[in-house]
Amino acid sequence: MTAGQPVPPPVPLVGIGVDVHAFEEGRQLWIGGLYWPGEVGLAGHSDADVVAHAACNALFSAAGLGDLGAQFGTGDAEWAGAPGVKLLGEAARRVRAAGYTIGNVSVQLIGVRPRIGKRRAEAEQVLSEAAGAPVRLAAATTDGLGFTGKGEGLAGIATAIVFPAPAAAPATGSTTGR
């Protein structure tokens, strides 16, 4: 490349993340960073927020940092019962610390309940604030098929786009004292 030519934009890196949890009586349901009163919760080491967890996995995948288990293992007591949005905020921090900027995250919740439509905007706001980047949320049922369709649990599938952070600009000026 010669002087004066525009620098091409960085190539985006795409990651896919999945998280799955079964329903468990006696637990609170947290989905998309929101508490869903009157709903049966999900089994898990943390709050089992499949939306936030899938987003974390997608970010880690895009940045080449492994996955949720590698970053926040069940053997690490610090993350026991942790809110999914706290994990998402920490995942975003780690992705940025590894030299990436986050473009966006999109998550698809799969299951028959809860119905997220009326709280979608609220969930997107909470998730976006945690990630420091746009997070979009959609949902689908599986027409009675599989464990999600039979109401036995929920799954989340996410895609994240990250970009290599621009390199720091070289310092200008002389350091030789001339």
PDB file of C-alpha atoms in Angstrom, residues 59-161:
ATOM      1  CA  LEU A  59     -18.434 -13.278  21.581  1.00  0.00           C
ATOM      2  CA  PHE A  60     -15.801 -15.708  22.847  1.00  0.00           C
ATOM      3  CA  SER A  61     -16.042 -17.712  19.614  1.00  0.00           C
ATOM      4  CA  ALA A  62     -15.624 -14.638  17.403  1.00  0.00           C
ATOM      5  CA  ALA A  63     -12.573 -13.494  19.381  1.00  0.00           C
ATOM      6  CA  GLY A  64     -11.024 -16.979  19.538  1.00  0.00           C
ATOM      7  CA  LEU A  65     -11.271 -17.085  23.349  1.00  0.00           C
ATOM      8  CA  GLY A  66     -12.939 -20.464  23.746  1.00  0.00           C
ATOM      9  CA  ASP A  67     -16.339 -20.656  25.362  1.00  0.00           C
ATOM     10  CA  LEU A  68     -18.369 -19.958  28.497  1.00  0.00           C
ATOM     11  CA  GLY A  69     -17.102 -23.073  30.285  1.00  0.00           C
ATOM     12  CA  ALA A  70     -13.472 -22.206  29.604  1.00  0.00           C
ATOM     13  CA  GLN A  71     -13.928 -18.618  30.770  1.00  0.00           C
ATOM     14  CA  PHE A  72     -16.378 -19.087  33.683  1.00  0.00           C
ATOM     15  CA  GLY A  73     -16.064 -22.756  34.648  1.00  0.00           C
ATOM     16  CA  THR A  74     -18.409 -24.437  37.091  1.00  0.00           C
ATOM     17  CA  GLY A  75     -15.414 -25.044  39.347  1.00  0.00           C
ATOM     18  CA  ASP A  76     -15.011 -21.284  39.823  1.00  0.00           C
ATOM     19  CA  ALA A  77     -17.104 -20.315  42.867  1.00  0.00           C
ATOM     20  CA  GLU A  78     -16.971 -16.631  41.879  1.00  0.00           C
ATOM     21  CA  TRP A  79     -19.505 -17.292  39.106  1.00  0.00           C
ATOM     22  CA  ALA A  80     -21.913 -19.541  41.064  1.00  0.00           C
ATOM     23  CA  GLY A  81     -25.370 -17.984  40.811  1.00  0.00           C
ATOM     24  CA  ALA A  82     -23.999 -15.047  38.776  1.00  0.00           C
ATOM     25  CA  PRO A  83     -26.453 -13.039  36.710  1.00  0.00           C
ATOM     26  CA  GLY A  84     -26.151 -13.671  32.976  1.00  0.00           C
ATOM     27  CA  VAL A  85     -25.782  -9.945  32.324  1.00  0.00           C
ATOM     28  CA  LYS A  86     -22.784  -9.857  34.669  1.00  0.00           C
ATOM     29  CA  LEU A  87     -21.228 -12.709  32.666  1.00  0.00           C
ATOM     30  CA  LEU A  88     -22.039 -10.861  29.427  1.00  0.00           C
ATOM     31  CA  GLY A  89     -20.426  -7.666  30.693  1.00  0.00           C
ATOM     32  CA  GLU A  90     -17.306  -9.563  31.726  1.00  0.00           C
ATOM     33  CA  ALA A  91     -17.242 -11.483  28.423  1.00  0.00           C
ATOM     34  CA  ALA A  92     -17.380  -8.179  26.522  1.00  0.00           C
ATOM     35  CA  ARG A  93     -14.583  -6.773  28.693  1.00  0.00           C
ATOM     36  CA  ARG A  94     -12.406  -9.829  27.980  1.00  0.00           C
ATOM     37  CA  VAL A  95     -13.080  -9.636  24.239  1.00  0.00           C
ATOM     38  CA  ARG A  96     -12.055  -5.975  24.221  1.00  0.00           C
ATOM     39  CA  ALA A  97      -8.979  -6.733  26.342  1.00  0.00           C
ATOM     40  CA  ALA A  98      -7.996  -9.327  23.719  1.00  0.00           C
ATOM     41  CA  GLY A  99      -7.880  -6.546  21.118  1.00  0.00           C
ATOM     42  CA  TYR A 100     -11.338  -6.539  19.559  1.00  0.00           C
ATOM     43  CA  THR A 101     -14.243  -4.140  19.239  1.00  0.00           C
ATOM     44  CA  ILE A 102     -17.761  -5.549  19.289  1.00  0.00           C
ATOM     45  CA  GLY A 103     -19.997  -4.848  16.303  1.00  0.00           C
ATOM     46  CA  ASN A 104     -23.194  -6.478  17.489  1.00  0.00           C
ATOM     47  CA  VAL A 105     -24.773  -9.642  18.892  1.00  0.00           C
ATOM     48  CA  SER A 106     -28.005 -11.276  17.758  1.00  0.00           C
ATOM     49  CA  VAL A 107     -29.692 -13.971  19.868  1.00  0.00           C
ATOM     50  CA  GLN A 108     -32.531 -16.358  19.038  1.00  0.00           C
ATOM     51  CA  LEU A 109     -34.378 -17.832  22.050  1.00  0.00           C
ATOM     52  CA  ILE A 110     -35.937 -21.219  21.337  1.00  0.00           C
ATOM     53  CA  GLY A 111     -38.802 -22.464  23.483  1.00  0.00           C
ATOM     54  CA  VAL A 112     -42.518 -22.226  24.132  1.00  0.00           C
ATOM     55  CA  ARG A 113     -42.333 -19.936  27.160  1.00  0.00           C
ATOM     56  CA  PRO A 114     -41.908 -17.243  28.252  1.00  0.00           C
ATOM     57  CA  ARG A 115     -43.344 -15.099  25.466  1.00  0.00           C
ATOM     58  CA  ILE A 116     -40.754 -12.358  25.075  1.00  0.00           C
ATOM     59  CA  GLY A 117     -42.582 -10.047  22.672  1.00  0.00           C
ATOM     60  CA  LYS A 118     -43.853  -7.543  25.241  1.00  0.00           C
ATOM     61  CA  ARG A 119     -40.454  -7.342  26.987  1.00  0.00           C
ATOM     62  CA  ARG A 120     -38.149  -7.613  23.959  1.00  0.00           C
ATOM     63  CA  ALA A 121     -37.136  -3.934  23.929  1.00  0.00           C
ATOM     64  CA  GLU A 122     -36.445  -4.025  27.676  1.00  0.00           C
ATOM     65  CA  ALA A 123     -34.292  -7.153  27.313  1.00  0.00           C
ATOM     66  CA  GLU A 124     -32.395  -5.693  24.354  1.00  0.00           C
ATOM     67  CA  GLN A 125     -31.644  -2.558  26.363  1.00  0.00           C
ATOM     68  CA  VAL A 126     -30.365  -4.513  29.382  1.00  0.00           C
ATOM     69  CA  LEU A 127     -28.264  -6.837  27.208  1.00  0.00           C
ATOM     70  CA  SER A 128     -26.871  -3.977  25.094  1.00  0.00           C
ATOM     71  CA  GLU A 129     -25.842  -2.054  28.215  1.00  0.00           C
ATOM     72  CA  ALA A 130     -24.075  -5.149  29.570  1.00  0.00           C
ATOM     73  CA  ALA A 131     -22.240  -5.818  26.295  1.00  0.00           C
ATOM     74  CA  GLY A 132     -21.539  -2.177  25.489  1.00  0.00           C
ATOM     75  CA  ALA A 133     -22.771  -2.914  21.960  1.00  0.00           C
ATOM     76  CA  PRO A 134     -26.103  -3.558  20.237  1.00  0.00           C
ATOM     77  CA  VAL A 135     -27.761  -6.849  21.198  1.00  0.00           C
ATOM     78  CA  ARG A 136     -30.901  -7.953  19.378  1.00  0.00           C
ATOM     79  CA  LEU A 137     -33.300 -10.660  20.560  1.00  0.00           C
ATOM     80  CA  ALA A 138     -35.784 -12.808  18.659  1.00  0.00           C
ATOM     81  CA  ALA A 139     -37.637 -15.970  19.590  1.00  0.00           C
ATOM     82  CA  ALA A 140     -39.023 -19.107  17.992  1.00  0.00           C
ATOM     83  CA  THR A 141     -40.884 -22.210  19.013  1.00  0.00           C
ATOM     84  CA  THR A 142     -40.177 -25.624  17.556  1.00  0.00           C
ATOM     85  CA  ASP A 143     -43.814 -26.582  16.936  1.00  0.00           C
ATOM     86  CA  GLY A 144     -43.842 -29.154  19.735  1.00  0.00           C
ATOM     87  CA  LEU A 145     -40.662 -30.872  18.564  1.00  0.00           C
ATOM     88  CA  GLY A 146     -37.725 -31.697  20.816  1.00  0.00           C
ATOM     89  CA  PHE A 147     -37.254 -30.792  24.456  1.00  0.00           C
ATOM     90  CA  THR A 148     -37.756 -27.066  23.781  1.00  0.00           C
ATOM     91  CA  GLY A 149     -40.989 -27.722  21.903  1.00  0.00           C
ATOM     92  CA  LYS A 150     -42.243 -29.995  24.672  1.00  0.00           C
ATOM     93  CA  GLY A 151     -41.626 -27.251  27.248  1.00  0.00           C
ATOM     94  CA  GLU A 152     -38.787 -29.075  29.040  1.00  0.00           C
ATOM     95  CA  GLY A 153     -36.255 -26.265  28.699  1.00  0.00           C
ATOM     96  CA  LEU A 154     -34.900 -23.425  26.600  1.00  0.00           C
ATOM     97  CA  ALA A 155     -32.097 -22.946  24.112  1.00  0.00           C
ATOM     98  CA  GLY A 156     -30.348 -19.853  22.855  1.00  0.00           C
ATOM     99  CA  ILE A 157     -28.372 -19.461  19.642  1.00  0.00           C
ATOM    100  CA  ALA A 158     -26.353 -16.297  19.067  1.00  0.00           C
ATOM    101  CA  THR A 159     -24.157 -14.705  16.451  1.00  0.00           C
ATOM    102  CA  ALA A 160     -21.602 -12.014  17.268  1.00  0.00           C
ATOM    103  CA  ILE A 161     -19.482  -9.831  15.050  1.00  0.00           C
TER     104      ILE A 161
END
